[in-house]
Short mmCIF file of C-alpha atoms and ligand atoms in Angstrom, two decimals:
data_model
loop_
_atom_site.label_atom_id
_atom_site.label_comp_id
_atom_site.label_asym_id
_atom_site.label_seq_id
_atom_site.Cartn_x
_atom_site.Cartn_y
_atom_site.Cartn_z
CA MET Y 174 -62.24 7.06 52.27
CA SER Y 175 -63.39 6.19 55.76
CA ALA Y 176 -63.65 2.54 54.86
CA GLU Y 177 -60.08 2.67 53.73
CA ARG Y 178 -58.95 4.08 57.04
CA GLU Y 179 -60.66 1.31 58.96
CA THR Y 180 -58.93 -1.44 57.04
CA PRO Y 181 -56.26 -2.85 59.37
CA SER Y 182 -52.88 -1.77 58.14
CA THR Y 183 -50.29 -4.42 57.49
CA SER Y 184 -47.35 -2.08 57.22
CA ALA Y 185 -44.64 -2.54 59.80
CA GLU Y 186 -44.78 1.05 61.10
CA ALA Y 187 -48.45 1.23 62.02
CA PRO Y 188 -49.18 -0.22 65.44
CA ARG Y 189 -51.83 -2.90 65.24
CA GLN Y 190 -55.01 -2.39 67.16
CA SER Y 191 -55.72 -6.11 67.47
CA ALA Y 192 -55.98 -8.02 70.76
CA PRO Y 193 -52.69 -8.49 72.64
CA VAL Y 194 -50.78 -11.70 72.09
CA LEU Y 195 -51.63 -13.83 75.09
CA SER Y 196 -48.47 -15.83 75.29
CA VAL Y 197 -46.32 -13.00 76.65
CA PRO Y 198 -44.24 -14.37 79.52
CA VAL Y 199 -45.44 -13.98 83.08
CA LEU Y 200 -42.23 -15.52 84.35
CA SER Y 201 -38.70 -15.00 83.02
CA VAL Y 202 -36.08 -17.44 84.22
CA VAL Y 203 -32.64 -15.85 83.96
CA VAL Y 204 -29.85 -18.40 83.61
CA PRO Y 205 -26.29 -17.02 83.64
CA THR Y 206 -23.90 -19.28 81.78
CA PHE Y 207 -20.19 -19.72 81.37
CA ASN Y 208 -19.14 -22.90 79.59
CA GLU Y 209 -22.45 -24.67 80.07
CA ARG Y 210 -23.10 -25.89 76.53
CA GLU Y 211 -23.89 -29.40 77.73
CA ASN Y 212 -26.52 -28.18 80.19
CA ILE Y 213 -28.73 -25.68 78.40
CA GLY Y 214 -30.85 -28.24 76.54
CA ALA Y 215 -31.60 -30.07 79.78
CA VAL Y 216 -32.42 -26.85 81.67
CA THR Y 217 -34.86 -25.78 78.99
CA ALA Y 218 -36.52 -29.21 78.87
CA ARG Y 219 -36.91 -29.24 82.64
CA LEU Y 220 -38.43 -25.76 82.69
CA ASP Y 221 -40.85 -26.92 80.03
CA ALA Y 222 -41.78 -29.92 82.14
CA VAL Y 223 -42.50 -28.01 85.37
CA LEU Y 224 -43.93 -24.72 84.11
CA GLY Y 225 -46.99 -26.07 82.32
CA GLY Y 226 -49.80 -23.53 82.44
CA ILE Y 227 -47.49 -20.61 83.21
CA PRO Y 228 -46.41 -18.47 80.24
CA TRP Y 229 -42.63 -18.41 80.67
CA GLU Y 230 -39.37 -17.67 78.89
CA VAL Y 231 -35.78 -18.47 79.68
CA ILE Y 232 -33.06 -15.84 79.22
CA PHE Y 233 -29.56 -17.26 79.02
CA VAL Y 234 -26.92 -14.64 79.76
CA ASP Y 235 -23.67 -15.91 78.35
CA ASP Y 236 -20.28 -14.26 78.73
CA ASP Y 237 -18.95 -15.38 75.37
CA SER Y 238 -18.10 -18.87 76.67
CA PRO Y 239 -15.26 -20.47 74.72
CA ASP Y 240 -17.21 -23.75 74.58
CA GLY Y 241 -19.83 -22.17 72.30
CA THR Y 242 -22.71 -21.98 74.79
CA ALA Y 243 -24.14 -18.91 73.02
CA ARG Y 244 -24.25 -20.71 69.69
CA ALA Y 245 -26.04 -23.64 71.29
CA VAL Y 246 -28.60 -21.27 72.83
CA ARG Y 247 -29.20 -19.63 69.45
CA GLU Y 248 -29.83 -23.05 67.92
CA LEU Y 249 -32.38 -23.85 70.62
CA ALA Y 250 -33.98 -20.43 70.21
CA ALA Y 251 -34.40 -20.94 66.47
CA ALA Y 252 -36.99 -23.59 67.24
CA ASP Y 253 -38.50 -22.22 70.47
CA ALA Y 254 -39.60 -18.59 70.97
CA ARG Y 255 -39.45 -19.02 74.75
CA VAL Y 256 -35.66 -19.27 74.60
CA ARG Y 257 -33.74 -15.98 74.59
CA LEU Y 258 -30.09 -15.04 74.70
CA VAL Y 259 -28.13 -12.10 76.06
CA HIS Y 260 -24.64 -12.54 74.67
CA ARG Y 261 -22.08 -10.34 76.47
CA VAL Y 262 -18.56 -9.89 75.17
CA ASN Y 263 -15.44 -8.78 77.07
CA ARG Y 264 -17.34 -9.16 80.32
CA ARG Y 265 -17.33 -11.67 83.14
CA GLY Y 266 -19.32 -12.05 86.30
CA LEU Y 267 -22.25 -14.02 87.59
CA ALA Y 268 -23.81 -11.11 89.49
CA SER Y 269 -23.68 -8.62 86.65
CA ALA Y 270 -24.93 -11.28 84.21
CA SER Y 271 -27.91 -11.97 86.47
CA VAL Y 272 -28.78 -8.28 86.72
CA GLU Y 273 -28.54 -7.71 83.00
CA GLY Y 274 -30.69 -10.76 82.36
CA MET Y 275 -33.35 -9.50 84.75
CA LEU Y 276 -33.28 -6.06 83.16
CA ALA Y 277 -33.70 -7.64 79.73
CA SER Y 278 -36.95 -9.23 80.87
CA THR Y 279 -40.31 -7.50 80.62
CA ALA Y 280 -42.20 -10.12 82.62
CA PRO Y 281 -43.72 -9.18 85.99
CA TYR Y 282 -41.90 -12.05 87.75
CA VAL Y 283 -38.25 -12.91 87.29
CA ALA Y 284 -36.25 -15.86 88.62
CA VAL Y 285 -32.50 -16.49 88.62
CA MET Y 286 -31.25 -20.06 88.41
CA ASP Y 287 -27.93 -21.79 87.66
CA ALA Y 288 -27.50 -23.70 84.41
CA ASP Y 289 -25.89 -26.79 85.93
CA LEU Y 290 -29.14 -28.29 87.33
CA GLN Y 291 -27.98 -27.83 90.94
CA HIS Y 292 -31.04 -25.70 91.67
CA ASP Y 293 -34.28 -27.64 91.84
CA GLU Y 294 -36.49 -26.23 89.08
CA ARG Y 295 -39.50 -28.07 90.55
CA LEU Y 296 -39.60 -25.32 93.16
CA LEU Y 297 -40.40 -22.64 90.58
CA PRO Y 298 -44.22 -23.01 90.48
CA ASP Y 299 -44.32 -22.84 94.29
CA MET Y 300 -42.05 -19.82 94.30
CA LEU Y 301 -44.32 -18.04 91.85
CA ALA Y 302 -47.50 -18.90 93.76
CA THR Y 303 -45.94 -17.76 97.05
CA LEU Y 304 -44.65 -14.54 95.55
CA ARG Y 305 -48.10 -13.71 94.17
CA GLU Y 306 -50.35 -14.83 96.99
CA ASP Y 307 -48.32 -13.57 99.92
CA ALA Y 308 -47.60 -10.21 98.29
CA LEU Y 309 -43.85 -10.63 98.74
CA ASP Y 310 -40.93 -8.89 97.06
CA ILE Y 311 -38.77 -11.96 96.79
CA VAL Y 312 -38.86 -15.72 97.35
CA ILE Y 313 -35.60 -17.58 97.98
CA GLY Y 314 -34.75 -21.18 97.22
CA SER Y 315 -33.04 -22.06 100.49
CA ARG Y 316 -30.73 -24.86 101.60
CA HIS Y 317 -30.80 -23.75 105.21
CA VAL Y 318 -34.44 -23.93 106.24
CA ALA Y 319 -36.19 -27.12 107.38
CA GLY Y 320 -36.40 -29.53 104.46
CA GLY Y 321 -33.49 -27.97 102.54
CA SER Y 322 -29.91 -29.22 102.32
CA VAL Y 323 -26.60 -28.61 100.62
CA GLY Y 324 -26.47 -32.18 99.28
CA ASN Y 325 -23.07 -33.81 98.87
CA TRP Y 326 -20.72 -30.96 99.59
CA ASP Y 327 -17.25 -31.74 100.88
CA SER Y 328 -16.38 -30.33 104.30
CA ASP Y 329 -14.20 -27.56 102.80
CA ARG Y 330 -17.03 -26.19 100.73
CA GLN Y 331 -19.42 -26.41 103.68
CA LEU Y 332 -17.02 -24.52 105.89
CA ALA Y 333 -16.44 -21.84 103.23
CA SER Y 334 -20.17 -21.40 102.84
CA ARG Y 335 -20.69 -21.13 106.59
CA VAL Y 336 -17.95 -18.52 106.93
CA ALA Y 337 -19.36 -16.52 104.01
CA THR Y 338 -22.86 -16.68 105.47
CA ARG Y 339 -21.58 -15.56 108.86
CA LEU Y 340 -19.70 -12.65 107.28
CA SER Y 341 -22.83 -11.53 105.49
CA GLY Y 342 -24.20 -10.63 108.92
CA LEU Y 343 -21.88 -7.60 108.75
CA VAL Y 344 -24.07 -6.00 106.12
CA LEU Y 345 -27.36 -7.91 106.14
CA LYS Y 346 -30.06 -6.86 108.56
CA ALA Y 347 -32.80 -9.28 107.49
CA ASP Y 348 -32.83 -12.78 108.97
CA VAL Y 349 -32.17 -14.65 105.74
CA LYS Y 350 -31.00 -18.22 106.37
CA ASP Y 351 -29.42 -18.67 102.94
CA PRO Y 352 -28.21 -15.26 101.76
CA MET Y 353 -25.64 -17.02 99.52
CA SER Y 354 -28.36 -18.66 97.45
CA GLY Y 355 -28.14 -18.14 93.72
CA PHE Y 356 -31.73 -19.35 93.28
CA PHE Y 357 -34.56 -16.87 93.82
CA MET Y 358 -37.58 -15.18 92.26
CA LEU Y 359 -38.67 -11.58 92.57
CA ARG Y 360 -41.15 -9.01 91.36
CA ARG Y 361 -39.47 -7.07 88.63
CA GLU Y 362 -40.22 -3.71 90.34
CA LEU Y 363 -37.64 -4.73 92.91
CA ILE Y 364 -34.88 -5.03 90.37
CA ASP Y 365 -35.85 -1.66 88.87
CA GLU Y 366 -35.65 -0.23 92.37
CA VAL Y 367 -32.12 -1.43 93.16
CA ALA Y 368 -30.40 -1.97 89.79
CA ARG Y 369 -28.50 1.32 89.76
CA ASP Y 370 -26.98 0.87 93.20
CA LEU Y 371 -25.96 -2.78 93.14
CA SER Y 372 -22.27 -3.63 93.52
CA THR Y 373 -22.55 -6.52 91.04
CA ILE Y 374 -19.09 -7.68 92.06
CA GLY Y 375 -18.66 -11.44 91.98
CA PHE Y 376 -21.30 -14.05 92.79
CA LYS Y 377 -23.49 -12.83 95.61
CA ILE Y 378 -26.32 -11.09 93.84
CA LEU Y 379 -29.04 -11.97 96.37
CA LEU Y 380 -27.11 -10.47 99.26
CA ASP Y 381 -26.38 -7.45 97.10
CA ILE Y 382 -30.11 -6.94 96.43
CA PHE Y 383 -31.04 -7.19 100.11
CA VAL Y 384 -28.35 -4.79 101.24
CA THR Y 385 -28.96 -2.31 98.44
CA ALA Y 386 -32.74 -2.06 98.90
CA LYS Y 387 -33.51 1.02 100.98
CA ARG Y 388 -36.38 -0.70 102.78
CA PRO Y 389 -36.89 -4.05 104.50
CA LEU Y 390 -37.87 -6.60 101.86
CA ARG Y 391 -40.85 -8.90 102.25
CA PHE Y 392 -39.38 -12.35 101.64
CA LYS Y 393 -39.86 -16.03 102.25
CA GLU Y 394 -37.47 -18.98 101.99
CA LEU Y 395 -38.62 -22.24 100.44
CA PRO Y 396 -36.51 -25.34 101.06
CA TYR Y 397 -34.80 -27.40 98.37
CA ARG Y 398 -31.94 -29.83 98.18
CA PHE Y 399 -28.86 -28.55 96.33
CA ARG Y 400 -28.00 -31.17 93.70
CA THR Y 401 -24.64 -32.11 92.29
CA ARG Y 402 -23.59 -30.39 89.11
CA ALA Y 403 -24.71 -32.12 85.91
CA ALA Y 404 -21.96 -31.43 83.32
CA GLY Y 405 -19.00 -29.05 83.27
CA GLU Y 406 -17.25 -27.55 86.27
CA SER Y 407 -17.77 -24.94 88.99
CA LYS Y 408 -16.47 -21.40 88.48
CA LEU Y 409 -16.35 -20.66 92.17
CA ASP Y 410 -12.70 -20.12 93.04
CA SER Y 411 -10.41 -17.95 95.13
CA VAL Y 412 -11.17 -14.98 92.88
CA VAL Y 413 -14.82 -15.29 93.76
CA ALA Y 414 -13.96 -15.44 97.46
CA TRP Y 415 -11.87 -12.28 97.14
CA GLN Y 416 -14.64 -10.52 95.19
CA TYR Y 417 -17.00 -11.38 98.03
CA ILE Y 418 -14.74 -9.56 100.47
CA LEU Y 419 -14.57 -6.59 98.10
CA MET Y 420 -18.36 -6.54 97.94
CA LEU Y 421 -18.65 -6.56 101.73
CA LEU Y 422 -16.17 -3.68 101.89
CA ASP Y 423 -18.12 -1.81 99.24
CA LYS Y 424 -21.33 -2.21 101.20
CA THR Y 425 -19.79 -1.10 104.49
CA LEU Y 426 -17.09 1.48 103.75
CA GLY Y 427 -17.85 2.08 100.07
CA ARG Y 428 -19.81 5.20 100.92
CA TYR Y 429 -16.72 6.90 102.29
CA VAL Y 430 -13.77 5.61 100.25
CA PRO Y 431 -13.32 3.81 96.95
CA ILE Y 432 -13.27 0.12 97.88
CA ARG Y 433 -9.96 -0.67 96.26
CA PHE Y 434 -8.23 1.97 98.32
CA ILE Y 435 -8.62 -0.24 101.40
CA PRO Y 436 -6.57 -3.23 100.16
CA PHE Y 437 -4.22 -0.76 98.44
CA ALA Y 438 -3.49 1.05 101.71
CA PHE Y 439 -3.22 -2.23 103.62
CA ILE Y 440 -0.65 -3.57 101.16
CA GLY Y 441 1.17 -0.24 101.39
CA GLY Y 442 1.37 -0.82 105.15
CA LEU Y 443 2.90 -4.25 104.59
CA GLY Y 444 5.35 -2.59 102.20
CA VAL Y 445 6.70 -0.52 105.08
CA PHE Y 446 7.76 -3.70 106.87
CA VAL Y 447 9.36 -5.07 103.72
CA HIS Y 448 11.22 -1.79 103.33
CA LEU Y 449 12.52 -1.85 106.90
CA ALA Y 450 13.55 -5.50 106.63
CA VAL Y 451 15.60 -4.88 103.48
CA LEU Y 452 17.14 -1.74 104.95
CA TRP Y 453 18.10 -3.63 108.07
CA LEU Y 454 19.70 -6.41 106.03
CA ILE Y 455 21.77 -4.12 103.83
CA PHE Y 456 22.59 -1.24 106.14
CA ASP Y 457 22.62 -2.72 109.61
CA LEU Y 458 23.68 -6.28 108.95
CA SER Y 459 25.99 -5.94 105.95
CA GLY Y 460 27.28 -2.48 106.87
CA ARG Y 461 26.76 -0.82 103.45
CA ASP Y 462 25.97 2.86 102.94
CA PHE Y 463 22.62 4.03 104.18
CA VAL Y 464 21.84 5.45 100.71
CA VAL Y 465 22.44 2.06 99.12
CA GLY Y 466 20.23 0.36 101.69
CA GLN Y 467 17.47 2.93 101.43
CA THR Y 468 17.45 2.84 97.62
CA ALA Y 469 17.34 -0.95 97.47
CA ALA Y 470 14.68 -1.09 100.18
CA THR Y 471 12.51 1.41 98.30
CA LEU Y 472 12.77 -0.57 95.07
CA VAL Y 473 12.03 -3.90 96.74
CA ALA Y 474 9.07 -2.48 98.67
CA MET Y 475 7.63 -0.89 95.51
CA THR Y 476 7.99 -4.13 93.59
CA PHE Y 477 6.40 -6.05 96.44
CA ASN Y 478 3.49 -3.60 96.50
CA PHE Y 479 3.12 -3.73 92.75
CA PHE Y 480 2.79 -7.51 92.64
CA LEU Y 481 0.44 -7.72 95.60
CA ASN Y 482 -1.83 -5.02 94.21
CA ASN Y 483 -1.78 -6.75 90.86
CA MET Y 484 -2.80 -9.99 92.54
CA PHE Y 485 -5.48 -8.61 94.86
CA THR Y 486 -6.51 -4.97 94.59
CA PHE Y 487 -6.75 -5.00 90.81
CA ARG Y 488 -7.27 -8.72 90.34
CA ASP Y 489 -9.99 -8.18 87.75
CA ARG Y 490 -7.63 -5.99 85.72
CA ARG Y 491 -4.57 -8.16 86.35
CA LEU Y 492 -1.53 -7.46 84.17
CA ARG Y 493 0.28 -10.36 82.56
CA GLY Y 494 3.31 -10.93 80.31
CA TRP Y 495 4.81 -7.70 78.96
CA GLY Y 496 2.00 -5.78 80.58
CA LEU Y 497 3.64 -6.63 83.89
CA LEU Y 498 6.86 -4.86 82.95
CA ARG Y 499 5.05 -1.80 81.62
CA GLY Y 500 2.88 -1.80 84.74
CA TRP Y 501 5.84 -2.10 87.07
CA VAL Y 502 7.58 0.87 85.39
CA SER Y 503 4.50 3.10 85.60
CA PHE Y 504 3.84 2.00 89.19
CA THR Y 505 7.40 2.79 90.23
CA LEU Y 506 7.33 6.19 88.51
CA ALA Y 507 3.97 7.11 90.03
CA CYS Y 508 5.03 6.04 93.50
CA SER Y 509 8.32 7.95 93.24
CA LEU Y 510 6.36 11.12 92.59
CA GLY Y 511 4.09 10.11 95.47
CA ALA Y 512 7.13 9.85 97.70
CA VAL Y 513 8.26 13.35 96.69
CA ALA Y 514 4.78 14.69 97.52
CA ASN Y 515 4.83 12.79 100.80
CA VAL Y 516 8.19 14.20 101.94
CA GLY Y 517 7.40 17.69 100.62
CA ILE Y 518 4.10 18.01 102.44
CA ALA Y 519 5.36 16.42 105.64
CA THR Y 520 8.38 18.74 105.71
CA TYR Y 521 6.26 21.80 105.02
CA LEU Y 522 3.81 20.88 107.80
CA PHE Y 523 6.64 20.05 110.17
CA HIS Y 524 8.18 23.50 109.73
CA SER Y 525 4.89 25.34 110.02
CA THR Y 526 3.66 23.68 113.23
CA PRO Y 527 4.97 24.06 116.82
CA GLN Y 528 8.25 22.25 117.40
CA ASP Y 529 6.99 20.33 120.42
CA GLY Y 530 4.47 17.62 121.27
CA LEU Y 531 3.45 15.14 118.59
CA TRP Y 532 3.26 17.57 115.67
CA TRP Y 533 6.11 15.76 113.93
CA LEU Y 534 4.04 12.57 113.92
CA LEU Y 535 0.99 14.35 112.57
CA SER Y 536 3.07 15.91 109.80
CA ALA Y 537 4.45 12.50 108.86
CA VAL Y 538 1.00 10.89 108.80
CA ALA Y 539 -0.37 13.70 106.63
CA GLY Y 540 2.52 13.19 104.21
CA ILE Y 541 1.92 9.44 104.09
CA LEU Y 542 -1.80 9.93 103.48
CA VAL Y 543 -1.28 12.36 100.64
CA GLY Y 544 1.32 10.04 99.13
CA ALA Y 545 -0.98 7.02 99.43
CA VAL Y 546 -3.96 8.81 97.87
CA TRP Y 547 -1.76 10.06 95.05
CA ASN Y 548 -0.32 6.59 94.42
CA TYR Y 549 -3.77 5.05 94.43
CA ALA Y 550 -5.33 7.67 92.19
CA VAL Y 551 -2.56 7.61 89.61
CA THR Y 552 -1.89 3.87 89.47
CA SER Y 553 -5.59 2.96 89.36
CA VAL Y 554 -5.88 5.06 86.21
CA TYR Y 555 -2.49 4.51 84.51
CA THR Y 556 -1.10 1.21 85.76
CA TRP Y 557 -4.36 -0.70 86.00
CA SER Y 558 -6.48 1.18 83.50
CA LYS Y 559 -10.06 0.08 83.32
CA PRO Y 560 -10.77 -2.29 80.45
CA ALA Y 561 -13.24 -0.90 77.92
CA GLY Y 562 -15.73 -3.70 78.47
CA GLY Y 563 -16.15 -3.26 82.21
CA LEU Y 564 -15.34 -5.92 84.77
CA VAL Y 565 -13.20 -8.61 83.21
CA ARG Y 566 -11.77 -11.40 85.27
N1 LIG T 639 -22.60 -15.21 82.51
C1 LIG T 639 -21.82 -15.75 83.46
N2 LIG T 639 -20.61 -15.14 83.72
N3 LIG T 639 -22.21 -16.84 84.14
C2 LIG T 639 -21.39 -17.35 85.07
C3 LIG T 639 -20.14 -16.79 85.40
C4 LIG T 639 -19.73 -15.62 84.66
O1 LIG T 639 -18.67 -15.06 84.87
N4 LIG T 639 -19.56 -17.53 86.38
C5 LIG T 639 -20.43 -18.52 86.66
N5 LIG T 639 -21.52 -18.43 85.85
C6 LIG T 639 -22.71 -19.30 85.83
C7 LIG T 639 -22.40 -20.76 85.66
O2 LIG T 639 -22.31 -21.13 84.31
C8 LIG T 639 -23.59 -21.41 86.37
O3 LIG T 639 -24.71 -21.49 85.53
C9 LIG T 639 -23.88 -20.42 87.50
O4 LIG T 639 -23.36 -19.18 87.09
C10 LIG T 639 -23.27 -20.85 88.83
O5 LIG T 639 -21.89 -21.08 88.67
P1 LIG T 639 -21.16 -22.32 89.34
O6 LIG T 639 -19.76 -22.27 88.94
O7 LIG T 639 -21.93 -23.56 89.09
O8 LIG T 639 -21.27 -21.91 90.87
P2 LIG T 639 -21.38 -22.82 92.14
O9 LIG T 639 -22.27 -23.99 91.91
O10 LIG T 639 -20.03 -23.10 92.63
O11 LIG T 639 -22.10 -21.78 93.13
C11 LIG T 639 -23.49 -21.79 93.28
O12 LIG T 639 -23.78 -21.93 94.62
C12 LIG T 639 -23.45 -20.83 95.43
C13 LIG T 639 -23.83 -21.08 96.83
O13 LIG T 639 -23.09 -22.05 97.37
C14 LIG T 639 -24.14 -20.53 92.73
O14 LIG T 639 -25.56 -20.71 92.72
C15 LIG T 639 -23.87 -19.32 93.54
O15 LIG T 639 -24.70 -18.23 93.09
C16 LIG T 639 -24.19 -19.61 94.97
O16 LIG T 639 -23.83 -18.51 95.75
MN1 LIG T 640 -22.97 -24.87 90.26
#
């Protein structure tokens, strides 16, 4: 009886009491991918070449790339247990992919690196040693410390990067020379600490981590030279630039107002000028009825606001084709109700406050505010309803 109990069980349910498997990864390298099929073999081979002696794994996080990157990763993984895949569908975004890759890792040290071989993988062993020995939270592969460089960037890209880095000073307190870097390694406790509060909008995950952490992070920057992309093309475009601005807004004013309300209100302000211009044209210049002018101006301003919001405020939920028409109708309806609320509240306040001083102005502003909040609340739910899969670009 007792002998039977001591026999090691081979059934799947019983946990085995044997020694732990020693090849569990100490380092996970998270590699977000979108259309990088041509590069994943090379990345894996290079990791293999530089990480000798360190138990490692690579986690590709692919957003259902049309070029079949995920399939290629699965083929690699079939022959190499160190290769893993997180395959996301109906999602897009470098920052969110990086976070989900890091969360999928159980290793004590986690790095994030691009798939296109622009980041110098030979830095990884140094990053790991520095992270361990100096008891740091995070080590950054940096292009802007002595010995690092951006390589062959054209002047436009250099300027854009400088402007973005300068802007990061609005939210970043630490003296990080390359806060835009997409190449870094951290202790996994750090990601557990910040994961729930990250913005994960767009590309700038490192900056996001620094700003989200509630304490000063212990960090070090190690220099490397940014290489030119191996195969495929860059995904950094105007959308990414806009998402960066949204992220900065989120990190500064996001505590007080929903971030999208800021561009929404700003565009609304522009709409007032459009309205007045059209009214002036029709009523003042062409001498038509005021009602005609006012009606046309309202319609034009609403349409103007609809398209601008579709292009910027709700870029990630952008409506196209027939969706545009449906969206325009619901936007116009919602804003018409908003206008009724605006006038109603302003009129009520106007009649219930003293008839002197600037009370009329205050009443008007209150009406406008209520109208704007209403328009934002309703159109963000009905016109630009959130896609089921989260942030889609
Ligand atoms: N999963 C996923 N989803 N991956 C993405 C997405 C996405 O929506 N967009 C881009 N990627 C992957 C790419 O496949 C690549 O492996 C990596 O993220 C970087 O994308 P690139 O398109 O090559 O970006 P880049 O070279 O222009 O920008 C790099 O440099 C910037 C600093 O100048 C990146 O490292 C940025 O993080 C960095 O800020
Ligand atoms: Mn790149």
